[in-house]
mmCIF file of C-alpha atoms in Angstrom:
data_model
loop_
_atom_site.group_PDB
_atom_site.id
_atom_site.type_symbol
_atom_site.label_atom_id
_atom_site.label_comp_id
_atom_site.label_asym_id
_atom_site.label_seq_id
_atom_site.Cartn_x
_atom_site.Cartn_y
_atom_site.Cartn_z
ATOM 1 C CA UNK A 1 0.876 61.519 29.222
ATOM 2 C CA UNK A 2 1.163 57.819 30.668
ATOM 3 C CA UNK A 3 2.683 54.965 28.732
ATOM 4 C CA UNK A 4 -0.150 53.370 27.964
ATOM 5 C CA UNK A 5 -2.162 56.707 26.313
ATOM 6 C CA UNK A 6 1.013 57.169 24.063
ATOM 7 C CA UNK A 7 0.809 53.261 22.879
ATOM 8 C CA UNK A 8 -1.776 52.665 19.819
ATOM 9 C CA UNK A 9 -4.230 50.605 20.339
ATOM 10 C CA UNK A 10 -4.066 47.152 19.637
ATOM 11 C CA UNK A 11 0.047 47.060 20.000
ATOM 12 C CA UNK A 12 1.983 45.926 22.682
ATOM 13 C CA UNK A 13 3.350 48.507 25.250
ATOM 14 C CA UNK A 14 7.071 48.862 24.473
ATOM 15 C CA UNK A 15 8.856 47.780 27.347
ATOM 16 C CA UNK A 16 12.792 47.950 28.799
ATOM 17 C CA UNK A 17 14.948 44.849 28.733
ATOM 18 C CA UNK A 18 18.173 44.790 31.434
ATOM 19 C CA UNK A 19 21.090 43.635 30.065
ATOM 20 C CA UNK A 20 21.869 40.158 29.233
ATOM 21 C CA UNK A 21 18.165 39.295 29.043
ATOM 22 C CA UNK A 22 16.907 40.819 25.888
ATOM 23 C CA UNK A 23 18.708 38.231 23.350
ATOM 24 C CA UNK A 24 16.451 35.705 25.186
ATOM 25 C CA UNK A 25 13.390 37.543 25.515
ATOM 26 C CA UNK A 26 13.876 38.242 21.449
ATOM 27 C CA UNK A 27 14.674 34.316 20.731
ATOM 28 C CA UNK A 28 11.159 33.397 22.854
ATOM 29 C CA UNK A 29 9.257 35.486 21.029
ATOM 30 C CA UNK A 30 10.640 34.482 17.724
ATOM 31 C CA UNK A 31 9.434 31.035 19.213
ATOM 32 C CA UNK A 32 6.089 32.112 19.440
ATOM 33 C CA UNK A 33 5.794 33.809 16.563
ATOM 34 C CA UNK A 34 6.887 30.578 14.466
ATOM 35 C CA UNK A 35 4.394 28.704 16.497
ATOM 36 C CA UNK A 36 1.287 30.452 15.833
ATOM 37 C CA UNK A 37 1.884 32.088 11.967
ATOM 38 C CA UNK A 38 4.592 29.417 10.502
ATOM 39 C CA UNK A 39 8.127 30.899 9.584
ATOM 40 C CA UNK A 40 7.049 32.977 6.848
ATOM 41 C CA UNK A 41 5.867 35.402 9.538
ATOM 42 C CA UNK A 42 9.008 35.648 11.014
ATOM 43 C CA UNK A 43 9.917 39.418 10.705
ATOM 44 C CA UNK A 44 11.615 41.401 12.615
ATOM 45 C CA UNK A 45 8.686 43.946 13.414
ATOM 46 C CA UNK A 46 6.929 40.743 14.410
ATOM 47 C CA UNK A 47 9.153 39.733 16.769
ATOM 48 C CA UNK A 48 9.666 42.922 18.412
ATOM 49 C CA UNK A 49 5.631 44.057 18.909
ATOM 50 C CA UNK A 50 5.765 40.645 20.405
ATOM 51 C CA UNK A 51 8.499 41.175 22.969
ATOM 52 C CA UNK A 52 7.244 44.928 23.184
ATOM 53 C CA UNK A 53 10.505 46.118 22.206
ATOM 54 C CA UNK A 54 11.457 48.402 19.155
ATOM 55 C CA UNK A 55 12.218 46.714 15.633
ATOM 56 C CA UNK A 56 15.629 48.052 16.218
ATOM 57 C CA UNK A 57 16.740 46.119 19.295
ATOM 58 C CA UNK A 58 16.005 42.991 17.287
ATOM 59 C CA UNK A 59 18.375 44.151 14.480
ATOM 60 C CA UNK A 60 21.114 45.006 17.323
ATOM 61 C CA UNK A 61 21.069 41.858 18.647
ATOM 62 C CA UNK A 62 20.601 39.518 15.307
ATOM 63 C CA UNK A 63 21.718 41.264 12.442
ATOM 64 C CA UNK A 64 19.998 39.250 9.778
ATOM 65 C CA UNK A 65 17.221 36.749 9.652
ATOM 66 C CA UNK A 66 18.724 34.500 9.001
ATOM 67 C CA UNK A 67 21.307 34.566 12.010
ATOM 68 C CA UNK A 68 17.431 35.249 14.273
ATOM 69 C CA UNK A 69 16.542 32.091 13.132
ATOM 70 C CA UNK A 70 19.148 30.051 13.398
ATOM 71 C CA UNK A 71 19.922 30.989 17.248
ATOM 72 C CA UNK A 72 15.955 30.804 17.871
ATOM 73 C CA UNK A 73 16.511 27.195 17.178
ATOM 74 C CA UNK A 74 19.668 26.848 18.974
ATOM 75 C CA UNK A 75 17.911 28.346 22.079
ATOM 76 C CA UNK A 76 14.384 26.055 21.734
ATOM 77 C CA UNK A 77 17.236 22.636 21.207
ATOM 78 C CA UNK A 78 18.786 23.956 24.923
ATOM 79 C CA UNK A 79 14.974 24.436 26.405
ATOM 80 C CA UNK A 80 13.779 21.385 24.700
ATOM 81 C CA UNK A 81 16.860 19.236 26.069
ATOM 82 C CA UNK A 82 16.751 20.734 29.201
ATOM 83 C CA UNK A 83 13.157 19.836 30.722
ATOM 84 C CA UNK A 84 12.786 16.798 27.788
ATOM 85 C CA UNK A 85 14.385 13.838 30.334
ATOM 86 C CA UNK A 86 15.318 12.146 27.459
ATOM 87 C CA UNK A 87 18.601 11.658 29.312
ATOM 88 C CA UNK A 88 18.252 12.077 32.650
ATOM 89 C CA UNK A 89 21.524 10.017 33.513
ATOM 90 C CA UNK A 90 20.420 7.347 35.597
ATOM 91 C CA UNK A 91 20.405 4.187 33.579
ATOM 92 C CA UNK A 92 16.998 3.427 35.176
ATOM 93 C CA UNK A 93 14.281 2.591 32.431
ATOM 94 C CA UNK A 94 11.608 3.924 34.296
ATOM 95 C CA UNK A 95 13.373 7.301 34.455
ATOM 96 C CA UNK A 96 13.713 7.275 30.205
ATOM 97 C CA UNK A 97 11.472 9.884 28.981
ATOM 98 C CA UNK A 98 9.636 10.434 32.101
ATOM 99 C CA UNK A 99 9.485 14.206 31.132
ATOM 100 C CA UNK A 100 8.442 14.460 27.626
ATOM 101 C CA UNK A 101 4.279 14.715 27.868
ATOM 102 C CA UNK A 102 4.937 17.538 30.940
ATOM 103 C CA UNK A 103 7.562 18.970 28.162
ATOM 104 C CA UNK A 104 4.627 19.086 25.452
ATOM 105 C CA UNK A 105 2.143 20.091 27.943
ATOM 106 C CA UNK A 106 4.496 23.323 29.470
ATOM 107 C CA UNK A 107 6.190 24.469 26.585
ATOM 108 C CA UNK A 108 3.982 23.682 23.025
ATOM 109 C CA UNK A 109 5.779 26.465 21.070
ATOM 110 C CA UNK A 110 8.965 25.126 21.171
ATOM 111 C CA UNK A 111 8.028 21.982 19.690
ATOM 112 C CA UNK A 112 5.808 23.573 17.135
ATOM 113 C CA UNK A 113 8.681 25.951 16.109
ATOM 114 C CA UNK A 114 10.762 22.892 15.512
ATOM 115 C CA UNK A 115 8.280 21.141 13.349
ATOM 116 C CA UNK A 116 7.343 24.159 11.574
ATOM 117 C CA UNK A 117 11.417 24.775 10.656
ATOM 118 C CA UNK A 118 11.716 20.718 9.963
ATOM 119 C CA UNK A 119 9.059 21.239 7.114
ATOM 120 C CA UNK A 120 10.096 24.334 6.024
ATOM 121 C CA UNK A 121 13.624 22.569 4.898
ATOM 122 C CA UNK A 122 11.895 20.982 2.326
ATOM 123 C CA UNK A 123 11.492 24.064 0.395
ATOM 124 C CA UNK A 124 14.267 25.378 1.742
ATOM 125 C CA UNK A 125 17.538 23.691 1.456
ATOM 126 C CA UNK A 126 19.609 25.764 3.505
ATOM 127 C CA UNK A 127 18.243 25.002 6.461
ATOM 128 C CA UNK A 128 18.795 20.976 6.337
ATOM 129 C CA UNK A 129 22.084 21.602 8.302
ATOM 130 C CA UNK A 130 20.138 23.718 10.495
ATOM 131 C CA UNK A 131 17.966 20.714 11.455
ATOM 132 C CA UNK A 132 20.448 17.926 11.214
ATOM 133 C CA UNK A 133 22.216 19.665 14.287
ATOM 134 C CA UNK A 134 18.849 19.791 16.003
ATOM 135 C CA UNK A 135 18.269 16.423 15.279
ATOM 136 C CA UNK A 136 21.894 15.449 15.848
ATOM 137 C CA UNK A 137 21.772 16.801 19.216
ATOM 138 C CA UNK A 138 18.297 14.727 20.155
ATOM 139 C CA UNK A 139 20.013 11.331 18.640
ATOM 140 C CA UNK A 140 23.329 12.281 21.294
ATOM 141 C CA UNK A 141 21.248 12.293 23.941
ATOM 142 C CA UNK A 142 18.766 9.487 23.208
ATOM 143 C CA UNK A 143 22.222 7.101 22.702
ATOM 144 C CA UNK A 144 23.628 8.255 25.667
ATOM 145 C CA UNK A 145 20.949 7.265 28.089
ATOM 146 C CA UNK A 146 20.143 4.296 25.681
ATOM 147 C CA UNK A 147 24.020 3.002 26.147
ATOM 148 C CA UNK A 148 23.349 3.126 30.325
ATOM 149 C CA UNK A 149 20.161 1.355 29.722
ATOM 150 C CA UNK A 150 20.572 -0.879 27.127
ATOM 151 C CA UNK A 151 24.745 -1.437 26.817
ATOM 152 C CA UNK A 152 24.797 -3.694 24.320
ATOM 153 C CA UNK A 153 22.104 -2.781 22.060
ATOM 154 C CA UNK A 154 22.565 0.962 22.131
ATOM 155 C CA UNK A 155 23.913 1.431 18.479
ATOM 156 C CA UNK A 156 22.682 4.284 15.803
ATOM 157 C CA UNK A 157 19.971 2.510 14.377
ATOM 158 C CA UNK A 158 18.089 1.764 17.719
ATOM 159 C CA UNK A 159 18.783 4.886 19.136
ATOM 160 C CA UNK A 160 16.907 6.589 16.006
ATOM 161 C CA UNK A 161 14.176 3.436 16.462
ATOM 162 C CA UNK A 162 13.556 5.251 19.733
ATOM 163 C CA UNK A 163 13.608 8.696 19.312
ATOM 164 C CA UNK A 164 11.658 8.841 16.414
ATOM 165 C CA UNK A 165 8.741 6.380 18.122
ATOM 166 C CA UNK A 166 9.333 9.582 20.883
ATOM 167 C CA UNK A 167 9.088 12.378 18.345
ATOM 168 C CA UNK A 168 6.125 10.511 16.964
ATOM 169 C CA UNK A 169 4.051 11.078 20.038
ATOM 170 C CA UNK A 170 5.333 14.614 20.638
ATOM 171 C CA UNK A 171 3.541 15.334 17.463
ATOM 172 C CA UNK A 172 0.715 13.382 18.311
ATOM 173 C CA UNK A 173 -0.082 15.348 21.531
ATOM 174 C CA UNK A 174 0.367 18.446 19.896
ATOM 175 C CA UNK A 175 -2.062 17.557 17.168
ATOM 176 C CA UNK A 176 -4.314 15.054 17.813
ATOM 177 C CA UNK A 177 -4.705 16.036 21.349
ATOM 178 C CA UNK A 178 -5.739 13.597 24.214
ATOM 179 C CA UNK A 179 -3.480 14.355 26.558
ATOM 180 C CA UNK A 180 -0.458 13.840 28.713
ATOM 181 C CA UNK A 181 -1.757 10.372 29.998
ATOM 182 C CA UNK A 182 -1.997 9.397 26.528
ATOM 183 C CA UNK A 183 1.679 9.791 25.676
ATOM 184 C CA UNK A 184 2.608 8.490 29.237
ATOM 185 C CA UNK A 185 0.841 5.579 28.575
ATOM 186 C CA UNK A 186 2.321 5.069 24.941
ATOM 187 C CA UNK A 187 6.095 5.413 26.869
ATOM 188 C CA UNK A 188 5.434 2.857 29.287
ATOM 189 C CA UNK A 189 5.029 1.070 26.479
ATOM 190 C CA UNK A 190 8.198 1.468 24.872
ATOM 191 C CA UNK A 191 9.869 0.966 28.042
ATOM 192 C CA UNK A 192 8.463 -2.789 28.037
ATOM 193 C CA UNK A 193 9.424 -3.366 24.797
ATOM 194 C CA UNK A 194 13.295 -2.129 25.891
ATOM 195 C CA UNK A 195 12.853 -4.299 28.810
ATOM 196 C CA UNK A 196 12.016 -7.003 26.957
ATOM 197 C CA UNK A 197 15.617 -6.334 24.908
ATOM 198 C CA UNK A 198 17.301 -6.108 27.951
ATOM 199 C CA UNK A 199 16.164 -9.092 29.113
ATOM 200 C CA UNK A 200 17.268 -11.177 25.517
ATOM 201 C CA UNK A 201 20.604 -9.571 26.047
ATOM 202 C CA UNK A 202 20.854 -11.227 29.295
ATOM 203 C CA UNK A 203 20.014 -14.182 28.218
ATOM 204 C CA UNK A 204 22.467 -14.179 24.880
ATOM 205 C CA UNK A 205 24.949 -13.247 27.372
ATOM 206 C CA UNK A 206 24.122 -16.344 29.969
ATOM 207 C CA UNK A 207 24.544 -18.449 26.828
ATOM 208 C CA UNK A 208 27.874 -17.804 25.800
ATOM 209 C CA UNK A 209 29.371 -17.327 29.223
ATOM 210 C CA UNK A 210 28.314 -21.266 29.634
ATOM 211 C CA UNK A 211 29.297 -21.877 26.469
ATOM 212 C CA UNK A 212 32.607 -20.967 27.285
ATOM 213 C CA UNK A 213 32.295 -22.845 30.793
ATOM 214 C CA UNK A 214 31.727 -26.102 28.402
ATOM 215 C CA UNK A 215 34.696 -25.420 26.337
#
């Protein structure tokens, strides 16, 4: 008999992961499952007939589910960072962000996954620290490329200013649609208005230097 004769109808073909990819195979299903059905339909029977693996391999690999989800979101923060340009290390504002609608537009499940796990911490408290790190990890990055940018206005409370006008339009796109020119546009944007800080900087800066000269 063939594989696909032996498989039941309406399931996914079970299928054989090499070594050292089947924790990651597992964690981007667990994505997807998230995405479409919300965390409560995280199981691990759901994750495997999504991967097309047996229940057991996801057991192997996680142990619990709580340990699946907590590496699921450790694996979408690395994804999410990775492609995001949210710090792509140039100091250049027209390189800040540059990434983030192509981000939403490759890759919607990760972002839904995190939005579906920063809800769910409202009911369930035990997952707060879960989503601080997450968070935690987007505010290090934003700061860092902020502080190359924007070197004397780069503190805590800007940096969250401007990721959370940037998580704002992740949302947005994933939601109320209109696509990736829409949040481009909306970026641009924000780069002015950092421009336009840069700029006072500069001048504050001019000021007290001849200040100084006049002293």
């Amino acid at each position: 008999m063939t594989e696909a004769a032996k498989t039941p109808e309406g399931r996914r073909p079970r299928k054989r992961l090499n070594y050292g990819e089947g924790r990651e195979a597992l964690l981007n299903a667990a994505v997807r499952v998230v995405a479409r059905g919300g965390l409560r339909k995280l199981t691990y029977r759901a994750v495997a007939e999504e991967a097309g693996v047996t229940h057991g391999l996801v057991v192997h690999h996680f142990g619990t589910r709580d340990a699946l989800i907590e590496e699921a979101l450790a694996h979408s923060v690395r994804t999410s960072l990775s492609v995001s340009a949210v710090e792509p290390g140039t100091g250049k504002m027209s390189d800040f962000s540059a990434g983030v609608s192509e981000m939403v537009t490759a890759n919607p499940d990760t972002q839904v996954f995190q939005y579906e796990l920063l809800l769910e911490s409202r009911r369930r408290p035990e997952l707060l620290p879960l989503i601080r790190g997450l968070y935690d990890e987007y505010f290090d990055a934003t700061e860092r490329e902020l502080s190359r940018i924007l070197p004397e206005r780069a503190n805590r409370a800007m940096t969250r200013l401007v990721f959370a006008a940037l998580d704002g339009l992740v949302l947005h796109q994933l939601v109320l649609g209109g696509g990736p020119e829409v949040t481009d546009a909306a970026i641009e944007e924000l780069r002015s208005l950092l421009r336009l800080l840069d700029a006072d900087a500069d001048a504050d800066a001019d000021r007290e230097s001849a200040g100084d000269s006049g002293d």
